[in-house]
Short mmCIF file of C-alpha atoms and ligand atoms in Angstrom, two decimals:
data_model
loop_
_atom_site.label_atom_id
_atom_site.label_comp_id
_atom_site.label_asym_id
_atom_site.label_seq_id
_atom_site.Cartn_x
_atom_site.Cartn_y
_atom_site.Cartn_z
CA MET A 283 -24.44 1.34 131.07
CA ARG A 284 -27.96 2.03 132.42
CA ILE A 285 -28.63 5.75 132.75
CA LEU A 286 -31.36 7.46 134.75
CA VAL A 287 -32.05 11.20 134.41
CA GLN A 288 -33.69 12.86 137.42
CA LYS A 289 -34.63 16.55 137.40
CA PHE A 290 -35.44 18.53 140.55
CA GLY A 291 -37.15 21.93 140.45
CA GLY A 292 -36.56 25.03 142.56
CA THR A 293 -38.68 24.04 145.57
CA SER A 294 -36.96 20.62 145.62
CA VAL A 295 -33.52 22.20 146.09
CA ALA A 296 -34.65 25.18 148.19
CA ASP A 297 -32.43 24.37 151.20
CA LEU A 298 -30.25 21.70 152.80
CA ASP A 299 -33.18 19.63 154.07
CA CYS A 300 -34.76 19.57 150.63
CA MET A 301 -31.45 18.59 149.05
CA ARG A 302 -31.24 15.67 151.50
CA GLN A 303 -34.55 14.41 150.08
CA VAL A 304 -33.06 14.78 146.61
CA GLU A 305 -30.06 12.75 147.72
CA ALA A 306 -32.41 9.99 148.91
CA LYS A 307 -34.03 9.81 145.44
CA VAL A 308 -30.61 9.70 143.78
CA ARG A 309 -29.45 6.92 146.11
CA ARG A 310 -32.54 4.94 145.16
CA GLY A 311 -31.52 5.20 141.49
CA LEU A 312 -27.98 4.12 142.31
CA ALA A 313 -29.29 1.15 144.30
CA LYS A 314 -31.18 -0.01 141.20
CA GLY A 315 -27.88 -0.10 139.31
CA PHE A 316 -28.24 3.16 137.38
CA LYS A 317 -25.68 5.84 136.70
CA VAL A 318 -27.62 8.98 137.61
CA VAL A 319 -27.60 12.32 135.79
CA VAL A 320 -29.26 14.81 138.14
CA VAL A 321 -30.49 18.02 136.52
CA LEU A 322 -31.05 20.81 139.01
CA SER A 323 -32.87 24.15 138.92
CA ALA A 324 -31.88 27.22 140.86
CA MET A 325 -33.06 27.29 144.48
CA ALA A 326 -36.67 28.53 144.79
CA GLY A 327 -36.90 32.29 144.20
CA GLU A 328 -33.27 32.63 143.05
CA THR A 329 -33.97 33.14 139.33
CA ASN A 330 -36.51 35.85 140.15
CA ARG A 331 -34.05 37.49 142.54
CA LEU A 332 -31.33 37.56 139.88
CA LEU A 333 -33.72 38.89 137.24
CA SER A 334 -34.82 41.71 139.49
CA MET A 335 -31.17 42.57 140.20
CA ALA A 336 -30.51 42.70 136.46
CA ASN A 337 -33.36 45.21 136.18
CA GLN A 338 -32.03 47.34 139.04
CA TRP A 339 -28.56 47.60 137.56
CA ALA A 340 -29.75 48.44 134.04
CA LYS A 341 -32.91 50.02 132.61
CA SER A 342 -32.80 47.57 129.74
CA PRO A 343 -30.45 44.71 130.69
CA ASP A 344 -28.21 43.39 127.93
CA PRO A 345 -29.70 39.95 127.12
CA GLY A 346 -26.29 38.21 127.00
CA GLU A 347 -25.22 39.63 130.35
CA GLN A 348 -28.61 38.85 131.84
CA ASP A 349 -28.23 35.18 130.83
CA CYS A 350 -24.70 35.12 132.24
CA LEU A 351 -26.18 36.38 135.51
CA VAL A 352 -29.33 34.24 135.84
CA ALA A 353 -27.49 31.03 134.90
CA THR A 354 -25.55 31.35 138.16
CA GLY A 355 -28.64 30.19 140.07
CA GLU A 356 -28.26 26.68 138.68
CA GLN A 357 -24.47 26.79 139.16
CA ILE A 358 -24.98 27.26 142.90
CA SER A 359 -27.39 24.31 143.09
CA VAL A 360 -25.15 21.81 141.29
CA ALA A 361 -21.98 22.81 143.14
CA LEU A 362 -23.69 22.52 146.55
CA PHE A 363 -25.37 19.25 145.66
CA ALA A 364 -22.24 17.64 144.22
CA SER A 365 -20.23 18.59 147.30
CA MET A 366 -22.94 17.13 149.51
CA LEU A 367 -22.77 13.82 147.62
CA ILE A 368 -18.97 13.71 147.62
CA ASP A 369 -19.06 14.37 151.35
CA SER A 370 -21.24 11.32 151.86
CA GLY A 371 -18.98 9.08 149.80
CA ILE A 372 -20.67 9.14 146.37
CA LYS A 373 -18.52 9.59 143.28
CA ALA A 374 -20.04 12.76 141.91
CA ARG A 375 -19.22 16.02 140.15
CA SER A 376 -21.02 19.06 138.83
CA LEU A 377 -21.39 20.04 135.18
CA LEU A 378 -22.41 23.41 133.75
CA GLY A 379 -24.23 23.66 130.42
CA PHE A 380 -21.10 24.23 128.36
CA GLN A 381 -19.28 21.38 130.12
CA ALA A 382 -22.17 19.07 129.28
CA ALA A 383 -21.79 20.26 125.64
CA ILE A 384 -25.38 21.58 125.45
CA LYS A 385 -25.18 23.74 122.33
CA THR A 386 -27.97 26.24 121.72
CA ASN A 387 -28.74 29.04 119.28
CA GLU A 388 -27.85 32.59 120.35
CA PHE A 389 -31.37 33.75 121.36
CA PHE A 390 -30.56 34.83 124.90
CA GLY A 391 -33.36 34.28 127.40
CA ARG A 392 -35.18 31.78 125.19
CA ALA A 393 -32.43 29.81 123.51
CA ARG A 394 -33.20 26.50 121.83
CA ILE A 395 -31.02 23.43 122.16
CA LEU A 396 -29.39 22.60 118.83
CA SER A 397 -27.31 19.60 119.85
CA ILE A 398 -25.81 17.75 122.80
CA ASP A 399 -22.56 15.88 122.33
CA SER A 400 -23.12 13.08 124.81
CA ARG A 401 -19.69 11.46 124.37
CA LYS A 402 -18.02 13.46 127.08
CA MET A 403 -20.75 12.75 129.63
CA ILE A 404 -20.76 9.04 128.80
CA GLU A 405 -16.98 9.02 129.34
CA MET A 406 -17.41 10.80 132.67
CA LEU A 407 -20.05 8.32 133.75
CA GLU A 408 -17.38 5.60 133.56
CA LYS A 409 -15.60 7.46 136.34
CA TYR A 410 -18.48 9.04 138.29
CA ASP A 411 -21.74 7.53 139.51
CA VAL A 412 -23.61 10.83 139.61
CA LEU A 413 -23.28 13.90 137.41
CA ALA A 414 -25.09 16.99 138.71
CA ALA A 415 -25.89 19.00 135.58
CA ALA A 416 -27.07 22.61 135.69
CA GLY A 417 -30.50 22.92 134.10
CA PHE A 418 -31.77 25.92 132.14
CA GLN A 419 -28.43 26.74 130.50
CA GLY A 420 -26.41 26.04 127.39
CA VAL A 421 -23.71 27.60 125.25
CA SER A 422 -24.17 29.62 122.06
CA PRO A 423 -22.22 28.97 118.84
CA ASP A 424 -19.75 31.70 119.83
CA GLY A 425 -19.24 30.35 123.33
CA ARG A 426 -21.56 32.55 125.39
CA ILE A 427 -23.84 31.31 128.17
CA THR A 428 -27.50 31.11 127.15
CA THR A 429 -30.68 30.25 129.05
CA LEU A 430 -33.66 28.27 127.80
CA GLY A 431 -36.62 30.34 129.06
CA ARG A 432 -38.52 30.05 132.34
CA GLY A 433 -38.97 26.47 133.42
CA GLY A 434 -36.13 25.50 131.09
CA SER A 435 -34.56 22.89 133.39
CA ASP A 436 -37.35 20.50 132.36
CA THR A 437 -36.10 20.83 128.79
CA SER A 438 -32.48 20.33 129.83
CA ALA A 439 -33.49 17.08 131.55
CA VAL A 440 -35.52 15.62 128.69
CA ALA A 441 -32.92 16.65 126.10
CA LEU A 442 -30.16 15.03 128.17
CA ALA A 443 -32.28 11.89 128.58
CA ALA A 444 -32.72 11.72 124.79
CA ALA A 445 -29.03 12.39 124.06
CA LEU A 446 -27.78 9.89 126.65
CA LYS A 447 -30.42 7.31 125.65
CA ALA A 448 -31.45 7.17 129.28
CA GLU A 449 -33.76 4.37 130.34
CA GLN A 450 -35.94 6.78 132.30
CA CYS A 451 -36.48 10.49 132.78
CA GLU A 452 -38.03 11.53 136.07
CA ILE A 453 -39.16 15.09 136.72
CA TYR A 454 -39.44 15.70 140.45
CA THR A 455 -41.45 18.70 141.63
CA ASP A 456 -43.65 20.05 144.44
CA VAL A 457 -46.83 18.27 143.29
CA ASP A 458 -47.09 14.51 142.84
CA GLY A 459 -47.92 14.47 139.14
CA VAL A 460 -49.87 16.13 136.36
CA TYR A 461 -53.40 16.90 137.48
CA THR A 462 -56.61 17.63 135.59
CA THR A 463 -55.88 21.25 136.49
CA ASP A 464 -53.53 23.15 138.81
CA PRO A 465 -54.10 21.44 142.21
CA ASN A 466 -53.00 24.64 143.90
CA ILE A 467 -56.10 26.50 142.70
CA CYS A 468 -58.66 23.70 142.40
CA SER A 469 -59.00 21.29 145.31
CA MET A 470 -61.06 18.90 143.14
CA ALA A 471 -58.18 18.42 140.67
CA ARG A 472 -57.45 14.73 140.04
CA LYS A 473 -54.03 13.25 139.40
CA LEU A 474 -53.67 11.57 136.01
CA ASP A 475 -51.86 8.22 135.81
CA ARG A 476 -50.95 8.86 132.17
CA ILE A 477 -51.21 11.73 129.75
CA ALA A 478 -50.51 11.71 125.99
CA TYR A 479 -47.65 13.86 124.64
CA ASP A 480 -50.09 15.92 122.54
CA GLU A 481 -52.37 16.57 125.47
CA MET A 482 -49.44 17.52 127.69
CA LEU A 483 -48.18 19.80 124.90
CA GLU A 484 -51.51 21.62 124.87
CA MET A 485 -51.62 21.78 128.69
CA ALA A 486 -48.08 23.19 128.80
CA SER A 487 -48.61 25.65 125.98
CA MET A 488 -51.84 26.82 127.59
CA GLY A 489 -50.08 27.62 130.85
CA ALA A 490 -49.77 24.45 132.97
CA LYS A 491 -46.23 25.21 134.09
CA VAL A 492 -45.63 21.75 135.60
CA LEU A 493 -43.60 21.00 132.43
CA GLN A 494 -42.01 23.52 130.08
CA ILE A 495 -43.54 23.11 126.62
CA ARG A 496 -40.16 22.55 124.91
CA SER A 497 -39.49 19.59 127.20
CA VAL A 498 -42.68 17.91 126.01
CA GLU A 499 -41.76 18.60 122.37
CA PHE A 500 -38.41 16.90 122.97
CA ALA A 501 -40.04 13.98 124.76
CA LYS A 502 -42.48 13.47 121.91
CA LYS A 503 -39.87 13.81 119.17
CA PHE A 504 -37.40 11.41 120.77
CA ASN A 505 -40.02 9.22 122.37
CA VAL A 506 -38.75 9.75 125.93
CA PRO A 507 -41.31 8.60 128.51
CA VAL A 508 -41.36 11.24 131.24
CA HIS A 509 -42.42 10.45 134.78
CA VAL A 510 -43.61 13.55 136.69
CA ARG A 511 -43.58 12.95 140.45
CA SER A 512 -43.03 14.47 143.87
CA THR A 513 -39.70 14.97 145.61
CA PHE A 514 -41.45 14.87 148.95
CA THR A 515 -43.58 11.69 148.71
CA ASP A 516 -43.15 8.21 147.27
CA THR A 517 -46.47 8.00 145.45
CA PRO A 518 -46.28 7.12 141.75
CA GLY A 519 -46.70 10.18 139.57
CA THR A 520 -47.90 10.71 136.00
CA LEU A 521 -46.42 9.08 132.92
CA VAL A 522 -46.27 11.40 129.91
CA THR A 523 -46.26 9.02 127.00
CA LYS A 524 -47.62 7.99 123.59
CA GLU A 525 -51.36 8.14 123.13
CA ASP A 526 -53.29 4.90 123.52
CA HIS A 527 -56.89 4.17 122.58
CA ARG A 528 -58.11 4.40 126.14
CA MET A 529 -57.05 8.03 126.22
CA GLU A 530 -59.13 8.88 123.16
CA GLU A 531 -62.30 7.79 124.93
CA VAL A 532 -61.98 10.80 127.21
CA LEU A 533 -63.25 14.00 125.55
CA VAL A 534 -61.85 16.44 128.08
CA SER A 535 -58.91 15.58 130.29
CA GLY A 536 -57.75 18.90 131.68
CA ILE A 537 -58.17 22.64 132.23
CA ALA A 538 -55.22 25.04 132.01
CA TYR A 539 -54.91 28.77 132.60
CA ASP A 540 -52.33 31.38 131.71
CA LYS A 541 -52.20 34.79 133.35
CA ASP A 542 -49.20 35.90 131.33
CA GLN A 543 -51.40 37.56 128.76
CA CYS A 544 -51.92 41.03 127.36
CA ARG A 545 -54.65 41.89 124.86
CA PHE A 546 -53.96 44.45 122.14
CA THR A 547 -56.65 46.02 119.96
CA LEU A 548 -55.92 48.03 116.82
CA ARG A 549 -58.92 50.18 115.91
CA ASP A 550 -59.69 51.05 112.30
CA VAL A 551 -56.89 49.28 110.48
CA VAL A 552 -57.16 49.65 106.68
CA ASP A 553 -58.55 46.41 105.25
CA ARG A 554 -56.49 45.42 102.23
CA PRO A 555 -54.35 42.40 101.31
CA GLY A 556 -51.07 42.19 103.21
CA VAL A 557 -52.09 44.19 106.27
CA ALA A 558 -51.93 41.26 108.69
CA ALA A 559 -48.46 40.43 107.39
CA LYS A 560 -47.37 44.05 107.93
CA ILE A 561 -48.52 43.89 111.56
CA PHE A 562 -47.32 40.43 112.54
CA THR A 563 -44.03 40.19 110.60
CA PRO A 564 -42.20 42.88 112.61
CA LEU A 565 -43.63 41.44 115.83
CA ALA A 566 -42.34 37.98 114.91
CA GLY A 567 -38.98 39.49 113.92
CA ALA A 568 -38.68 41.00 117.41
CA GLY A 569 -39.46 37.63 118.99
CA VAL A 570 -42.94 38.57 120.24
CA LEU A 571 -45.01 35.40 120.62
CA VAL A 572 -48.45 36.37 119.37
CA ASP A 573 -51.14 33.97 120.45
CA MET A 574 -54.86 34.51 119.78
CA ILE A 575 -55.73 36.72 116.80
CA ILE A 576 -59.16 38.01 115.76
CA GLN A 577 -59.89 40.21 112.77
CA ASN A 578 -63.37 41.70 112.64
CA THR A 579 -65.43 41.95 109.47
CA SER A 580 -64.68 45.01 107.42
CA ARG A 581 -66.81 48.16 107.57
CA ASP A 582 -66.14 51.04 105.11
CA GLY A 583 -62.71 49.65 104.21
CA VAL A 584 -61.43 49.45 107.80
CA THR A 585 -61.45 46.73 110.43
CA ASP A 586 -60.40 46.08 114.04
CA MET A 587 -57.62 43.62 114.81
CA THR A 588 -57.25 42.09 118.29
CA PHE A 589 -54.49 39.78 119.48
CA THR A 590 -52.80 38.57 122.65
CA ALA A 591 -49.11 38.30 123.57
CA SER A 592 -47.01 37.77 126.68
CA ARG A 593 -47.04 40.60 129.26
CA ASN A 594 -43.26 40.63 129.16
CA ASP A 595 -43.46 41.79 125.55
CA LEU A 596 -45.77 44.74 126.29
CA GLU A 597 -43.24 47.56 125.75
CA LYS A 598 -41.69 45.90 122.71
CA THR A 599 -45.09 45.30 121.11
CA LEU A 600 -46.33 48.85 121.73
CA ALA A 601 -43.14 50.31 120.24
CA ILE A 602 -43.51 48.22 117.07
CA LEU A 603 -47.21 49.05 116.71
CA GLU A 604 -46.45 52.77 117.05
CA LYS A 605 -43.95 52.49 114.20
CA ILE A 606 -46.45 50.95 111.75
CA ARG A 607 -49.43 52.92 113.01
CA GLU A 608 -49.45 55.73 110.46
CA HIS A 609 -48.70 53.52 107.47
CA LEU A 610 -51.69 51.28 108.24
CA GLY A 611 -54.02 54.12 109.22
CA ILE A 612 -54.56 52.66 112.71
CA LYS A 613 -56.76 55.08 114.65
CA GLU A 614 -56.17 53.75 118.15
CA ILE A 615 -53.93 51.19 119.89
CA LEU A 616 -55.46 49.78 123.07
CA HIS A 617 -54.07 47.23 125.50
CA ASP A 618 -55.40 45.39 128.54
CA LEU A 619 -53.20 43.58 131.07
CA HIS A 620 -56.02 42.25 133.24
CA VAL A 621 -56.87 39.23 131.15
CA CYS A 622 -56.32 35.49 131.47
CA LYS A 623 -56.55 32.57 129.09
CA VAL A 624 -58.50 29.49 130.23
CA SER A 625 -58.39 26.32 128.12
CA VAL A 626 -60.35 23.08 128.02
CA ILE A 627 -58.11 20.29 126.66
CA GLY A 628 -58.63 16.72 125.46
CA VAL A 629 -57.38 14.59 122.55
CA GLY A 630 -60.80 12.87 122.41
CA MET A 631 -62.64 16.07 121.45
CA ARG A 632 -61.24 15.72 117.89
CA ASN A 633 -64.28 13.86 116.63
CA HIS A 634 -66.97 15.20 118.91
CA SER A 635 -69.16 18.27 119.03
CA GLY A 636 -70.71 19.90 122.06
CA VAL A 637 -67.60 20.49 124.15
CA ALA A 638 -67.37 24.18 123.22
CA SER A 639 -71.03 24.88 123.88
CA LYS A 640 -70.80 23.14 127.26
CA ALA A 641 -67.79 25.28 128.20
CA PHE A 642 -69.48 28.52 127.09
CA THR A 643 -72.68 27.64 128.96
CA ALA A 644 -70.76 26.88 132.16
CA LEU A 645 -68.96 30.23 131.98
CA HIS A 646 -72.22 32.03 131.21
CA ASP A 647 -73.90 30.41 134.24
CA GLU A 648 -71.27 32.11 136.40
CA ASN A 649 -71.69 35.38 134.49
CA ILE A 650 -68.12 35.24 133.19
CA ASN A 651 -67.82 37.21 129.97
CA ILE A 652 -65.73 35.69 127.16
CA LEU A 653 -63.49 38.29 125.49
CA MET A 654 -61.91 36.10 122.80
CA ILE A 655 -62.18 32.47 121.71
CA SER A 656 -59.74 30.25 119.86
CA THR A 657 -59.86 26.53 119.17
CA SER A 658 -57.67 23.71 117.88
CA GLU A 659 -58.83 20.18 117.29
CA ILE A 660 -57.96 19.24 120.86
CA LYS A 661 -58.59 22.46 122.82
CA ILE A 662 -60.96 25.36 123.36
CA THR A 663 -59.50 28.55 124.76
CA CYS A 664 -61.37 31.55 126.16
CA LEU A 665 -59.84 34.85 127.13
CA ILE A 666 -61.58 36.24 130.22
CA GLU A 667 -61.04 38.96 132.81
CA GLU A 668 -58.15 37.94 135.07
CA LYS A 669 -60.17 38.36 138.28
CA TYR A 670 -62.38 35.41 137.26
CA THR A 671 -59.51 32.97 136.65
CA GLU A 672 -59.93 30.71 139.68
CA LEU A 673 -63.72 30.73 139.37
CA ALA A 674 -63.54 29.86 135.66
CA VAL A 675 -61.08 27.00 136.23
CA ARG A 676 -63.23 25.48 138.99
CA THR A 677 -66.45 26.00 137.02
CA LEU A 678 -65.08 24.26 133.92
CA HIS A 679 -63.54 21.49 136.03
CA ASP A 680 -67.00 20.90 137.58
CA ALA A 681 -68.88 21.16 134.29
CA PHE A 682 -66.77 18.43 132.69
CA GLU A 683 -66.82 16.35 135.91
CA LEU A 684 -63.06 16.04 135.84
CA GLU A 685 -62.90 15.01 139.48
CA LYS A 686 -64.33 11.70 138.19
CA ASN A 687 -62.77 9.79 135.31
CA GLY A 688 -62.55 12.47 132.66
CA PHE A 689 -65.48 13.72 130.56
CA THR A 690 -66.68 11.13 128.05
CA GLY A 691 -69.68 13.05 126.68
P1 ADP B 830 -40.55 23.19 139.58
O1 ADP B 830 -39.92 24.35 140.28
O2 ADP B 830 -40.41 21.89 140.29
O3 ADP B 830 -40.15 23.11 138.13
P2 ADP B 830 -43.03 24.49 138.81
O4 ADP B 830 -43.52 25.52 139.78
O5 ADP B 830 -42.35 24.96 137.59
O6 ADP B 830 -42.13 23.46 139.62
O7 ADP B 830 -44.23 23.54 138.37
C1 ADP B 830 -45.03 22.91 139.36
C2 ADP B 830 -46.32 23.72 139.58
O8 ADP B 830 -47.11 23.63 138.39
C3 ADP B 830 -47.23 23.18 140.65
O9 ADP B 830 -46.86 23.67 141.93
C4 ADP B 830 -48.62 23.66 140.20
O10 ADP B 830 -49.02 24.83 140.89
C5 ADP B 830 -48.42 24.04 138.74
N1 ADP B 830 -49.39 23.40 137.85
C6 ADP B 830 -50.13 24.06 136.91
N2 ADP B 830 -50.93 23.22 136.27
C7 ADP B 830 -50.72 21.99 136.77
C8 ADP B 830 -51.26 20.69 136.50
N3 ADP B 830 -52.19 20.51 135.57
N4 ADP B 830 -50.80 19.64 137.21
C9 ADP B 830 -49.85 19.81 138.16
N5 ADP B 830 -49.30 21.02 138.48
C10 ADP B 830 -49.73 22.10 137.79
N1 LIG B 831 -34.50 28.45 137.31
C1 LIG B 831 -35.23 28.60 136.06
C2 LIG B 831 -36.57 29.26 136.31
O1 LIG B 831 -36.88 29.60 137.42
C3 LIG B 831 -35.36 27.31 135.31
C4 LIG B 831 -36.21 26.26 135.99
O2 LIG B 831 -36.47 26.32 137.18
O3 LIG B 831 -36.62 25.32 135.29
O4 LIG B 831 -37.31 29.48 135.39
MG1 MG B 832 -40.72 24.31 136.48
#
């Protein structure tokens, strides 16, 4: 049995006309002799609508009930789509996360897939030509509905492709591939024909929401080639795949940005062994994803500690910091929501110098102040004021001439 997994995001299933375009893509897969597993997101705006309802009904929504609520967005999409297909004579049915045996841990709102028992779906594919599976959702060990974090339908699709040993996994969206940067904020962005898993991982983790980071981790681990392409055109998209030598010749291949950032500064923390552990262990325990961390040099036995985390974790983080404040002698806890992370990414920068200085110079030429810097062997990240985001992205894109073939030094 040849299986094709196709995933369609929120804008691709926004209304009946959009769903007709989805049907056309599915029919193309069927015509090639595939059984098609279609993974759908909630209709555009629906997840946000449900989340805001959850927050109107409760000051602090119960995470399990919130997941039970937001997962309904995907349920609507698959039921409507399956009935549309059945109506036009295709053997199809819908599947929710638990029916597709997508088992996750119990971390509501950001659950991780633990296993998928593909036997039932394979059996169903003997009887049906198309299975419309709800993205974004799974079932916890004690049978409750969980969701996989924003953008989680990408992960559902890649995980299903791996479990079903699908021949291909196509991610259909509102842009026609992965670009050198977000084409919606930089008109010079260039579509990439291929991108290495590691590079895509960095792009996704640095904010390029075209693929959820967990989906790229799955793709890399199980070696699933992922084809990102447009629902609304027929142009070939971008293949996310294993690195090849050609890719290494390019020093910089993309720029990503992430506005979901908050900067915290702890003034005058006592400087003794174990202090960082005392700050970051309770934050990790509460599920706060801390990102960039800077500790200043010590002066008179105290130091300043600065770090960033997601804006969604603001209240949680402040509450934890208040609890440890006295014990660690912290004089002041400051936070700033008007910041953004901009990253320059490329697997080829591993063995080269000069990329960081070029990025800093370009930002300086536009008078953009850098608040924090962090690097890995294949990326350079600067925290800047949020109001300069678009300017910084375009400036860096220009500086590394990404509208051409990628920066080769
Ligand atoms: P979907 O609802 O189909 O999952 P998303 O909105 O989650 O779509 O992801 C697609 C969006 O990702 C695009 O509209 C684009 O604005 C954004 N994006 C950010 N960085 C990139 C990039 N490097 N290449 C392509 N799209 C990007
Ligand atoms: N509907 C979910 C979200 O908006 C999952 C997804 O679209 O991938 O985040
Ligand atoms: Mg998405």
